[in-house]
PDB file of C-alpha atoms in Angstrom:
ATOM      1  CA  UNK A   1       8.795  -3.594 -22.352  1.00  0.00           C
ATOM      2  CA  UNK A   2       6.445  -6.459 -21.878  1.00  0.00           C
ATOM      3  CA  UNK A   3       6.084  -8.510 -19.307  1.00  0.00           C
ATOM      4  CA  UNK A   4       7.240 -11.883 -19.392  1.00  0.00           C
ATOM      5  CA  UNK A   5       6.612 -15.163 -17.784  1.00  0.00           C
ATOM      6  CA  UNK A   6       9.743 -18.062 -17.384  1.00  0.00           C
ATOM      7  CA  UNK A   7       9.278 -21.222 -19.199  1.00  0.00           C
ATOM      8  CA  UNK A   8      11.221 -23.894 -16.458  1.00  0.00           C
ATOM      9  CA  UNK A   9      13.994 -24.238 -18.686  1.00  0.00           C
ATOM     10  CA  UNK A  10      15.085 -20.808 -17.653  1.00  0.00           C
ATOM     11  CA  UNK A  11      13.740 -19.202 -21.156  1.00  0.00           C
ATOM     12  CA  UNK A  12      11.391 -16.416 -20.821  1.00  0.00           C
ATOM     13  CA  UNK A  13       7.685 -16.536 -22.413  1.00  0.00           C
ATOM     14  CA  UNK A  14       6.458 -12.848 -23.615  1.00  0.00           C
ATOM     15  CA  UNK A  15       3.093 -12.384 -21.474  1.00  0.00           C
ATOM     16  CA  UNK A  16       1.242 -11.453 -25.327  1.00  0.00           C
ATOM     17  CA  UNK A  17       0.998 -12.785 -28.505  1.00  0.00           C
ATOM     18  CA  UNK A  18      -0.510 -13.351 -31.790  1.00  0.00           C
ATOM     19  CA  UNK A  19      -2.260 -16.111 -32.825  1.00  0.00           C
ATOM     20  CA  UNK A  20      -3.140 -17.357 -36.126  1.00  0.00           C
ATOM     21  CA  UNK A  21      -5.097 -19.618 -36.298  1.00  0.00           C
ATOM     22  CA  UNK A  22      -7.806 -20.265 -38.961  1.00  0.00           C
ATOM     23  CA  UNK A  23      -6.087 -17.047 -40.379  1.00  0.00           C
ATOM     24  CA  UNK A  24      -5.467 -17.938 -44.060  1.00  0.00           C
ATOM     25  CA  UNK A  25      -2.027 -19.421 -45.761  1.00  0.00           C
ATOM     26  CA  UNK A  26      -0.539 -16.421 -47.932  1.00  0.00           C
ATOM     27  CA  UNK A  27      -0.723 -12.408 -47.693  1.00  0.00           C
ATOM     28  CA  UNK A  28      -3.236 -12.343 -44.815  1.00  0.00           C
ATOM     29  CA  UNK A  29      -1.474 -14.368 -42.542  1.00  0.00           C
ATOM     30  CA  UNK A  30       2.019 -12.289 -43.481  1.00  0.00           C
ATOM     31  CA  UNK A  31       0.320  -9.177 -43.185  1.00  0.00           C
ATOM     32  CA  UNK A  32      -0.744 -10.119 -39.362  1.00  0.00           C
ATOM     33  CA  UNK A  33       2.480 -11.416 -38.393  1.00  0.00           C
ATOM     34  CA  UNK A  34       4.254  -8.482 -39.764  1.00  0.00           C
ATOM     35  CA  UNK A  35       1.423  -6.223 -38.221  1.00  0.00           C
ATOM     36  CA  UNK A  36       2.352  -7.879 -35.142  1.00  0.00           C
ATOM     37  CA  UNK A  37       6.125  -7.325 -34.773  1.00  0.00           C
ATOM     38  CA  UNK A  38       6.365  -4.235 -36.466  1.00  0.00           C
ATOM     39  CA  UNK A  39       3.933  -3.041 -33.321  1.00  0.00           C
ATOM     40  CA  UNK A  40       6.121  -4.729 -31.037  1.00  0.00           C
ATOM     41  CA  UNK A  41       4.320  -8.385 -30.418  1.00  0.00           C
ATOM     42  CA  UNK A  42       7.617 -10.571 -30.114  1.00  0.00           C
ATOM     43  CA  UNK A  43       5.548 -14.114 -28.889  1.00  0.00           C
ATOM     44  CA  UNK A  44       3.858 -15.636 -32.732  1.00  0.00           C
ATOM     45  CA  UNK A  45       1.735 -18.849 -32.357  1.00  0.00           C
ATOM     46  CA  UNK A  46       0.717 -21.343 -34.959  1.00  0.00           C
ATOM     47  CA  UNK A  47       0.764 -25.174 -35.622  1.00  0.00           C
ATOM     48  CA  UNK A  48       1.203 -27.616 -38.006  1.00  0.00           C
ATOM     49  CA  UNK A  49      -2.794 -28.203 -38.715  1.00  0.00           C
ATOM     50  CA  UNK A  50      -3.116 -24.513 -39.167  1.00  0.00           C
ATOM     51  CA  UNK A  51      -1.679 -24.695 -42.202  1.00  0.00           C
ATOM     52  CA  UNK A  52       0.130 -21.225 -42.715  1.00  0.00           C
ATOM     53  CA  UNK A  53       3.797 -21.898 -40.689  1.00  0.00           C
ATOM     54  CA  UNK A  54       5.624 -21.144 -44.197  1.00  0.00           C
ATOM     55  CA  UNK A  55       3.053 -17.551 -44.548  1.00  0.00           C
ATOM     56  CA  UNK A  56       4.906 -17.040 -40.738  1.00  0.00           C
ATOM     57  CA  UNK A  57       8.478 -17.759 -41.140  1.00  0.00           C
ATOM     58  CA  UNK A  58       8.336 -15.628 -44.385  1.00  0.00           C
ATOM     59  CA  UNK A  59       7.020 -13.071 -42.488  1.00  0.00           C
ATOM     60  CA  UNK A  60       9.516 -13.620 -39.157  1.00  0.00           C
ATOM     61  CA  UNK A  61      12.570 -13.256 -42.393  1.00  0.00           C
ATOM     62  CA  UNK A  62      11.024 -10.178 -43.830  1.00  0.00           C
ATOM     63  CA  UNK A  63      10.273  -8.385 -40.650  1.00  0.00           C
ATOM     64  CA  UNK A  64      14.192  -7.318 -40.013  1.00  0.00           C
ATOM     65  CA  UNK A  65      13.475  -8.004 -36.448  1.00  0.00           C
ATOM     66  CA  UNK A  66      16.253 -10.767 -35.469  1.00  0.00           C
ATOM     67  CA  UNK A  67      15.078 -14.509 -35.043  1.00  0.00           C
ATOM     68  CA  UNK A  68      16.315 -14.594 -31.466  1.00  0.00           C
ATOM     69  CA  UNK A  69      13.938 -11.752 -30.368  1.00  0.00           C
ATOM     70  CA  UNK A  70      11.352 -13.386 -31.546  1.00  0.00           C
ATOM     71  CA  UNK A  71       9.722 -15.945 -29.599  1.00  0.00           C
ATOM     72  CA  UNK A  72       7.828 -18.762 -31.645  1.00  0.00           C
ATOM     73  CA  UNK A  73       5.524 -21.778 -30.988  1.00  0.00           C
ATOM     74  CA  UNK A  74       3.973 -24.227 -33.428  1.00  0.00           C
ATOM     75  CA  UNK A  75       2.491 -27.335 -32.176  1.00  0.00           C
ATOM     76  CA  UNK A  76       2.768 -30.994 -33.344  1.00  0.00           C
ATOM     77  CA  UNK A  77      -0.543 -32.822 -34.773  1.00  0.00           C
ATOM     78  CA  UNK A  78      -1.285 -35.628 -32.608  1.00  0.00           C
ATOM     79  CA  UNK A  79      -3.019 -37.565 -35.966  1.00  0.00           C
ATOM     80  CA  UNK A  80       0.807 -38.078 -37.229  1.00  0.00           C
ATOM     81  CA  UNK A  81       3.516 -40.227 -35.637  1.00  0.00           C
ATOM     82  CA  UNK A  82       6.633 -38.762 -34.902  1.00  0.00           C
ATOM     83  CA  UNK A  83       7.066 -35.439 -33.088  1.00  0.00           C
ATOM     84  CA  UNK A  84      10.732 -35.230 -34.328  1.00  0.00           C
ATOM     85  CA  UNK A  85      10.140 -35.990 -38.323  1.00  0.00           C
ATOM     86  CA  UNK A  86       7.292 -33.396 -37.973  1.00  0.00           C
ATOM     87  CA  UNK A  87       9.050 -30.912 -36.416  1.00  0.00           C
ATOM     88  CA  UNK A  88      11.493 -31.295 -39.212  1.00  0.00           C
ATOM     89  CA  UNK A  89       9.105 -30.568 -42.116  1.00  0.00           C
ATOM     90  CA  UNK A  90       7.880 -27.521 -39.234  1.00  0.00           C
ATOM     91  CA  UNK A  91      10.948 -25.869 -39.411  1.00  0.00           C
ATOM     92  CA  UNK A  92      11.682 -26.483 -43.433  1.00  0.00           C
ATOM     93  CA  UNK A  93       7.949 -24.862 -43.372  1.00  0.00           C
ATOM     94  CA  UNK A  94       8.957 -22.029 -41.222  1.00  0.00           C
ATOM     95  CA  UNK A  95      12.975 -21.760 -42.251  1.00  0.00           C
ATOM     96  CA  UNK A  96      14.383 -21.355 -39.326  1.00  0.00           C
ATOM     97  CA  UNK A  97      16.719 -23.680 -37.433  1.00  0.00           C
ATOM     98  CA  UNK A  98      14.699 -23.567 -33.732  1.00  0.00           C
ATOM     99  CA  UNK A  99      11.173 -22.851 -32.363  1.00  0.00           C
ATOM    100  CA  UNK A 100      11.370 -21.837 -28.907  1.00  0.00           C
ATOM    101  CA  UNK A 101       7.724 -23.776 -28.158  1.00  0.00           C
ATOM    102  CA  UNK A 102       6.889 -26.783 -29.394  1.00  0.00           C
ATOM    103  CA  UNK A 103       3.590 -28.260 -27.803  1.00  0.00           C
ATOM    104  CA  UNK A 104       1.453 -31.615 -28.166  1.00  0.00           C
ATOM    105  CA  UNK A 105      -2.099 -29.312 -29.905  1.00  0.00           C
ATOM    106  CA  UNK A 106      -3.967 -32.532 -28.056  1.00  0.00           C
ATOM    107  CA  UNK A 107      -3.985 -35.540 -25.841  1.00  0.00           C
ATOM    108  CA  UNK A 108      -5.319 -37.695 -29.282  1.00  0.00           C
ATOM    109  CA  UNK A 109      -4.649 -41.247 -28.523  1.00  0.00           C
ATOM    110  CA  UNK A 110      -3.590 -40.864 -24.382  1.00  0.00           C
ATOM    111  CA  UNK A 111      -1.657 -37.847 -23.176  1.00  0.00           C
ATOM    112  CA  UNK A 112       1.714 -39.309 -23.005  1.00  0.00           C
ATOM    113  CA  UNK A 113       1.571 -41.125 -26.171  1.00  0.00           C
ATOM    114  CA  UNK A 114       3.447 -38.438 -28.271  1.00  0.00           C
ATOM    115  CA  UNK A 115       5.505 -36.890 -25.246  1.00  0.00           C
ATOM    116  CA  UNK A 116       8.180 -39.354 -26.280  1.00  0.00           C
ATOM    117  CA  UNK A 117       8.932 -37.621 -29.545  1.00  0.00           C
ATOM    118  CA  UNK A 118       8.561 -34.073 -28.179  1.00  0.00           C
ATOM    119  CA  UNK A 119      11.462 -35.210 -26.210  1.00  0.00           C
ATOM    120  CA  UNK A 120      13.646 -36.316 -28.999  1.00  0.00           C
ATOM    121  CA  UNK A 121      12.817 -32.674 -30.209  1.00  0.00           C
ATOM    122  CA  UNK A 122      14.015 -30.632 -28.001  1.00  0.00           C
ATOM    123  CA  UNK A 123      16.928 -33.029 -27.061  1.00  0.00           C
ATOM    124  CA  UNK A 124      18.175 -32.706 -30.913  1.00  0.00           C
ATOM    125  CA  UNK A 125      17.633 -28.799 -30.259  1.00  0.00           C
ATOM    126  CA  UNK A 126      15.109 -28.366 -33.246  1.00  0.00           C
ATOM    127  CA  UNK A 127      12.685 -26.825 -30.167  1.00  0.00           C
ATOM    128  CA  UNK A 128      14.091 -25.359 -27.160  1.00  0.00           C
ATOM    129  CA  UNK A 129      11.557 -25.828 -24.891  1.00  0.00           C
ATOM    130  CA  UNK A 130       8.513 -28.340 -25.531  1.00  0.00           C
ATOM    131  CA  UNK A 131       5.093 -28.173 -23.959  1.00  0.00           C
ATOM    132  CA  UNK A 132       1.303 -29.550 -24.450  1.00  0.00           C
ATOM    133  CA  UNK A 133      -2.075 -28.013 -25.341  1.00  0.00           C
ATOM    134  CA  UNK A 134      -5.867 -28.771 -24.347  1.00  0.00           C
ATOM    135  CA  UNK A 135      -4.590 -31.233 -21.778  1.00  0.00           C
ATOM    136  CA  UNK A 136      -6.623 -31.157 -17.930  1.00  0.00           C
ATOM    137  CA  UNK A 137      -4.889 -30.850 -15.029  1.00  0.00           C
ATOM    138  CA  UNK A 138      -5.113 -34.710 -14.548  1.00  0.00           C
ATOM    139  CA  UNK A 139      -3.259 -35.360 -18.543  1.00  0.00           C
ATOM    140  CA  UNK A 140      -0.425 -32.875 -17.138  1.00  0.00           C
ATOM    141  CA  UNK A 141      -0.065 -34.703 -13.922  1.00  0.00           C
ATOM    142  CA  UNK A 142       0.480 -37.821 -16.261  1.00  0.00           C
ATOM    143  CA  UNK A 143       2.710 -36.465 -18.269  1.00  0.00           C
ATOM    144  CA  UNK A 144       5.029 -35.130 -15.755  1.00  0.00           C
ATOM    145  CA  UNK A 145       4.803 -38.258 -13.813  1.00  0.00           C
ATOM    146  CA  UNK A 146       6.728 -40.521 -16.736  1.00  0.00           C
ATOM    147  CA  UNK A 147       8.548 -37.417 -18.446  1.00  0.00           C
ATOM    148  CA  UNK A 148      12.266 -37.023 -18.134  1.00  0.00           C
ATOM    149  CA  UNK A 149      11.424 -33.733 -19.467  1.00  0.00           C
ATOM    150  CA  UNK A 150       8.232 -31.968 -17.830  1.00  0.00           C
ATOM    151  CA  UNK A 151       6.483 -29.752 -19.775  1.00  0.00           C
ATOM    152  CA  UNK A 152       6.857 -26.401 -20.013  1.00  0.00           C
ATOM    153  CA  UNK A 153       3.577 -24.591 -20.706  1.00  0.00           C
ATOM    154  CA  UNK A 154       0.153 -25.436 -20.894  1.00  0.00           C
ATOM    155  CA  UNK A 155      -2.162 -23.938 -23.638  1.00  0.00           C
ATOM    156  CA  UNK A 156      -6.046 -23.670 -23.355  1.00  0.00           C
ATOM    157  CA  UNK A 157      -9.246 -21.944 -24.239  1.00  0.00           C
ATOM    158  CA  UNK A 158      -9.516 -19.364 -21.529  1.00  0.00           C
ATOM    159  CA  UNK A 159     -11.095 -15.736 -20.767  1.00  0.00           C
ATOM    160  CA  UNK A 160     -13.504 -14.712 -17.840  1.00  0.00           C
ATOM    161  CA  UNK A 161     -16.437 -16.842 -19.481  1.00  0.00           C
ATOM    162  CA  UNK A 162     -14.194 -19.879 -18.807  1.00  0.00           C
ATOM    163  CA  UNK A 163     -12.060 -19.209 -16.050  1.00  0.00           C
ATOM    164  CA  UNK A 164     -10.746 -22.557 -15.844  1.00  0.00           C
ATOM    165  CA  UNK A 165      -9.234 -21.693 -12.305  1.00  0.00           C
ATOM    166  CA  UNK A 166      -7.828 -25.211 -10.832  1.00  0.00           C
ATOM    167  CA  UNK A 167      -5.951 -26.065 -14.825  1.00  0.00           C
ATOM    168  CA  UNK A 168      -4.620 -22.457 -14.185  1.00  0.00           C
ATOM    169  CA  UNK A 169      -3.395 -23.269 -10.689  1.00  0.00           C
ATOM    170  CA  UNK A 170      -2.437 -27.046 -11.214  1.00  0.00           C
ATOM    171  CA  UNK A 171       0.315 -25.012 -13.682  1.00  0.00           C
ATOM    172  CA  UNK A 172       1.291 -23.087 -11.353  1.00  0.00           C
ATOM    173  CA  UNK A 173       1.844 -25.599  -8.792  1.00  0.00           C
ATOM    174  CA  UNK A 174       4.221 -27.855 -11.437  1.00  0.00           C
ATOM    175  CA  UNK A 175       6.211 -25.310 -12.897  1.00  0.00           C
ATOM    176  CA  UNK A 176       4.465 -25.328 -15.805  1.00  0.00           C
ATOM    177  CA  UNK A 177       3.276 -21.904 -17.784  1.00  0.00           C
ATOM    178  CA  UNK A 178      -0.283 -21.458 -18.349  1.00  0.00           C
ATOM    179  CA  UNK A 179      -1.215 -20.055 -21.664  1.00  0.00           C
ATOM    180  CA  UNK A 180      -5.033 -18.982 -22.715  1.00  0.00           C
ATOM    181  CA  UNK A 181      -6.568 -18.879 -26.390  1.00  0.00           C
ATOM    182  CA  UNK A 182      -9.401 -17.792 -27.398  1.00  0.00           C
ATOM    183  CA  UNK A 183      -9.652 -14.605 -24.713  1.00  0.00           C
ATOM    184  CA  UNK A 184     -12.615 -12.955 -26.940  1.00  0.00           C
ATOM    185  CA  UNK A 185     -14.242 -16.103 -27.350  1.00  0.00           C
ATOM    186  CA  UNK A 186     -14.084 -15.741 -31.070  1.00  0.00           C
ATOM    187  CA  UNK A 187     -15.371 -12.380 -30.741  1.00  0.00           C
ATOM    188  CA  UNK A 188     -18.584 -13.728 -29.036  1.00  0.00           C
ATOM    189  CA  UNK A 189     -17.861 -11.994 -25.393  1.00  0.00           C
ATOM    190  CA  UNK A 190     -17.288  -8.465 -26.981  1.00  0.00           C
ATOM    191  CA  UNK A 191     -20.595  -7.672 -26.636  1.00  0.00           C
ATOM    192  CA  UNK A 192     -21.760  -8.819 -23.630  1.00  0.00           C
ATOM    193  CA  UNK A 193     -22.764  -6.042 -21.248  1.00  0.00           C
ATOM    194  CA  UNK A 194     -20.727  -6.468 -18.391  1.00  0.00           C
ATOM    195  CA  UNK A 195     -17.849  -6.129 -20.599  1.00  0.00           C
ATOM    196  CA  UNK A 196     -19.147  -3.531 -22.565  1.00  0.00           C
ATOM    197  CA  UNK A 197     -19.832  -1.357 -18.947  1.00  0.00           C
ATOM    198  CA  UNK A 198     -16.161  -1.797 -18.056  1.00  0.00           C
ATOM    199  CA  UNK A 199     -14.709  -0.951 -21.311  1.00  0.00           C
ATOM    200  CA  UNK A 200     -16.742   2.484 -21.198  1.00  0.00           C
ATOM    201  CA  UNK A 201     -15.734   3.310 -17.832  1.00  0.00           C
ATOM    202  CA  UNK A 202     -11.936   2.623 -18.312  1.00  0.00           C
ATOM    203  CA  UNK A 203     -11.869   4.405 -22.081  1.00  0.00           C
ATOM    204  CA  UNK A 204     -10.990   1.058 -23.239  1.00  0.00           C
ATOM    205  CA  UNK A 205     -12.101  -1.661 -25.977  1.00  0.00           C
ATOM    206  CA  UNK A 206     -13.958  -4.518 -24.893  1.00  0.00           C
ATOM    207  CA  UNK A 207     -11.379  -6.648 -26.233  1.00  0.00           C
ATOM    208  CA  UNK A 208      -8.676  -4.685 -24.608  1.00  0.00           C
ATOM    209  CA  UNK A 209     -10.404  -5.486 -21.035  1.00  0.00           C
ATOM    210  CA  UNK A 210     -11.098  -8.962 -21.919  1.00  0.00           C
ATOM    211  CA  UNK A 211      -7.185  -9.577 -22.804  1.00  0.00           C
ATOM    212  CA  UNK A 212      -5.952  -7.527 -19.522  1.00  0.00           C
ATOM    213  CA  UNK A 213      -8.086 -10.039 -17.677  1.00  0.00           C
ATOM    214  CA  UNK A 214      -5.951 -12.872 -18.583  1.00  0.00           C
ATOM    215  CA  UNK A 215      -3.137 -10.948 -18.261  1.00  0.00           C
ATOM    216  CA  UNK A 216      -3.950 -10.012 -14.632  1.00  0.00           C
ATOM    217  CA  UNK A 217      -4.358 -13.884 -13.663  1.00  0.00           C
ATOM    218  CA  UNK A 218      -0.987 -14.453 -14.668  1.00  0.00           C
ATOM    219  CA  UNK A 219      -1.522 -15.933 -18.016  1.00  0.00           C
ATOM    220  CA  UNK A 220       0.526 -15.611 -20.977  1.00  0.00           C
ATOM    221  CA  UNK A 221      -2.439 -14.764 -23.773  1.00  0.00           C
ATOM    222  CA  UNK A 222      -2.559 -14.795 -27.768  1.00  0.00           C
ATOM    223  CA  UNK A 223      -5.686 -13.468 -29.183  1.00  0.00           C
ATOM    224  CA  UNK A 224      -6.094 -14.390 -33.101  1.00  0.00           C
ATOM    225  CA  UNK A 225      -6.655 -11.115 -35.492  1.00  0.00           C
ATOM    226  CA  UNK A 226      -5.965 -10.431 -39.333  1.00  0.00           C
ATOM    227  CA  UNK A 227      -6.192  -7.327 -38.722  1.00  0.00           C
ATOM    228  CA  UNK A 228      -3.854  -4.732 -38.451  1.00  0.00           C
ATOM    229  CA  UNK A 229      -5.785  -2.288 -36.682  1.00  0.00           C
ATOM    230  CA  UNK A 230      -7.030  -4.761 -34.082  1.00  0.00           C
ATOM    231  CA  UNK A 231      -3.690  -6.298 -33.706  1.00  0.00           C
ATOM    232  CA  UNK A 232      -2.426  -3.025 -32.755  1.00  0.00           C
ATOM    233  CA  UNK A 233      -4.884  -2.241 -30.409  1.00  0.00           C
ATOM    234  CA  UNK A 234      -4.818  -5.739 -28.181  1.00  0.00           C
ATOM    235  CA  UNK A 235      -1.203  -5.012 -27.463  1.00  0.00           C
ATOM    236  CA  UNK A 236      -2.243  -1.618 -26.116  1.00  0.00           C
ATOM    237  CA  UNK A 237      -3.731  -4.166 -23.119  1.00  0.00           C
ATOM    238  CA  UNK A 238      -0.406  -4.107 -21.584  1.00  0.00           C
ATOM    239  CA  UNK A 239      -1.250  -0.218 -20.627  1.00  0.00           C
ATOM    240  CA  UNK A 240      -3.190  -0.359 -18.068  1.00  0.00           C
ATOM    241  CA  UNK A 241      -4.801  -2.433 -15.269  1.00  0.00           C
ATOM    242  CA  UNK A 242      -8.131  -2.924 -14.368  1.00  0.00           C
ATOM    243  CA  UNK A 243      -9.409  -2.448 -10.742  1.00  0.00           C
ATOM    244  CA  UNK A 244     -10.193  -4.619  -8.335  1.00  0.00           C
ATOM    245  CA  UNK A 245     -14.522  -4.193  -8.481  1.00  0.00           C
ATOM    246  CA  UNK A 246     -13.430  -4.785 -12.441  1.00  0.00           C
ATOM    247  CA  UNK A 247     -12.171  -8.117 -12.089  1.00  0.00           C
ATOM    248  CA  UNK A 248     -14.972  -9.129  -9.270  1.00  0.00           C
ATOM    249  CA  UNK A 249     -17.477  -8.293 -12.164  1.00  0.00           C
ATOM    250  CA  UNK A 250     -15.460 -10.251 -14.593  1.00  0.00           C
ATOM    251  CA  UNK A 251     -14.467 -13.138 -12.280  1.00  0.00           C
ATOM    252  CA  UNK A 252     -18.771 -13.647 -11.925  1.00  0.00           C
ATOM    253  CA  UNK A 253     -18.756 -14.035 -15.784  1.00  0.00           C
ATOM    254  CA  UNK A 254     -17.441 -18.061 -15.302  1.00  0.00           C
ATOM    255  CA  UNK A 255     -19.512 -20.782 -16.554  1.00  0.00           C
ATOM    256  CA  UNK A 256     -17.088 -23.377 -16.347  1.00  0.00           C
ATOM    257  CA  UNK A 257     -16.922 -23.568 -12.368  1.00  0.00           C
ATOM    258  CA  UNK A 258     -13.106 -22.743 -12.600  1.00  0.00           C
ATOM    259  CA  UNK A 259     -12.898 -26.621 -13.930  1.00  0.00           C
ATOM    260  CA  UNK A 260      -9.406 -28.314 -13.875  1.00  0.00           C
ATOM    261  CA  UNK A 261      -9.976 -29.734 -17.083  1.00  0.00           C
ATOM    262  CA  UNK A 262      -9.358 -28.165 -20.852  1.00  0.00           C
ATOM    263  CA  UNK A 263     -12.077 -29.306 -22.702  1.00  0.00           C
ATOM    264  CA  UNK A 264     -16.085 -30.647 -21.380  1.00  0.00           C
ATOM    265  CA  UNK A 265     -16.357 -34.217 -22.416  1.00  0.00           C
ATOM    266  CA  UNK A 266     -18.719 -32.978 -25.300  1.00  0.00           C
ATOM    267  CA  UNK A 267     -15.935 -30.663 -26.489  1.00  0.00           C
ATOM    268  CA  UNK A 268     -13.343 -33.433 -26.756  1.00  0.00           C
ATOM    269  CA  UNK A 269     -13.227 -33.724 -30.998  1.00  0.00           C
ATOM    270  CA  UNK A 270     -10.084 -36.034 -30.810  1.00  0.00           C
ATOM    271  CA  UNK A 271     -11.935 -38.795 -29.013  1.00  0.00           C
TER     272      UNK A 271
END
């Protein structure tokens, strides 16, 4: 059993996912998605500028595992207009009549601009929950202060190199799931020594300790693989816990000064 974090309408997130993104359209993406289930992931990400939601939904139908075990997310792309038509062409895309997560993938053009729309989704019951990603504690706060529908979760870049502390706990504090990306940082934290130290000493993978991190702050985490072998073993994080002198160690890895914000002003490519 995994462990599982509720959304705030009531809906339960699984703690670990896949991601795909920048995993190619066609047999590569359906070979990690079915990789994925048929280990036991039930929590797929992906989004409309990914490009590969109809490689997911065909491999979601072929899986035999039912659609409503399933939990899946795509995100709207804030360079189009309407929330509701593109979550229309989403689900054509991924043939099914629902995602359980629909989030705004950025706070293009003013962080309420889109939320709108993302109403209208989930109100027509194309999404049954709706959300935002990359948005600072200060964007959420906006959000939820005109919203008639507060999001749900919160997605961001996240691991022990950016242990973005006050977003994490601004969440928290409205209700609102936190969910981190990028836990390996693209594979560039696998190597670094303090990680590597930990891994030997528990008999685990670097990436395995680096997703069990997350995990252990109470955030719901989807690490991106293509590959079947890896795939399997980041869901093997869910097996054990790291001590307390292990997450001291990886707590002193931050460089971001457990910032409230998403994304440094530098990182910001919608502005």
């Amino acid at each position: 059993m995994q462990p599982l974090l509720k959304l705030s309408t009531g809906a339960e997130i699984p703690a670990l996912g896949l991601g795909v993104w920048q995993v190619p359209d066609g047999p590569v993406t359906e070979g990690a998605v079915a990789a994925a289930l048929e280990t036991g992931y039930r929590l797929i990400d992906t989004a409309q500028a990914y490009g590969n939601e109809s490689s997911v939904g065909r491999a979601i139908r072929s899986s035999g595992v039912p659609r409503e075990e399933i939990f899946l997310t795509t995100k709207f792309l804030p360079s189009r207009r309407d929330p509701l038509a593109e979550m229309e062409k989403s689900l054509e895309r991924l043939d099914t009549d629902y995602v359980d997560l629909y989030l705004v993938h950025w706070p293009q053009g003013g962080p309420t601009v889109a939320w709108p729309g993302m109403e209208a989704a989930q109100a027509a019951g194309l999404a049954r929950a709706i959300g935002v990603s990359n948005f600072s504690a200060t964007e959420l706060a906006e959000v939820s202060k005109s919203a008639e529908i507060t999001p749900a979760a919160n997605q961001f870049q996240y691991s022990p190199f950016l242990d973005r502390r006050a977003l994490v706990e601004a969440c928290v504090a409205a209700g609102v799931v936190p969910q981190g990306y990028s836990p390996l940082g693209t594979g560039e934290h696998l190597d670094d020594p303090v990680v590597a130290k930990i891994a030997s000493t528990t008999g685990r993978t670097p990436a395995q300790v680096l997703i069990r991190w997350s995990l252990q702050r109470g955030v719901s985490v989807i690490p991106k693989s293509a590959t079947p072998s890896r795939i399997q073993e980041n869901f093997i994080a869910l097996d054990f816990e790291l001590d307390e002198d292990s997450m001291t160690a990886l707590d002193a890895l931050d460089t971001s000064n457990h910032t409230p914000d998403a994304k440094a002003p530098g990182q910001k490519w919608w502005s």
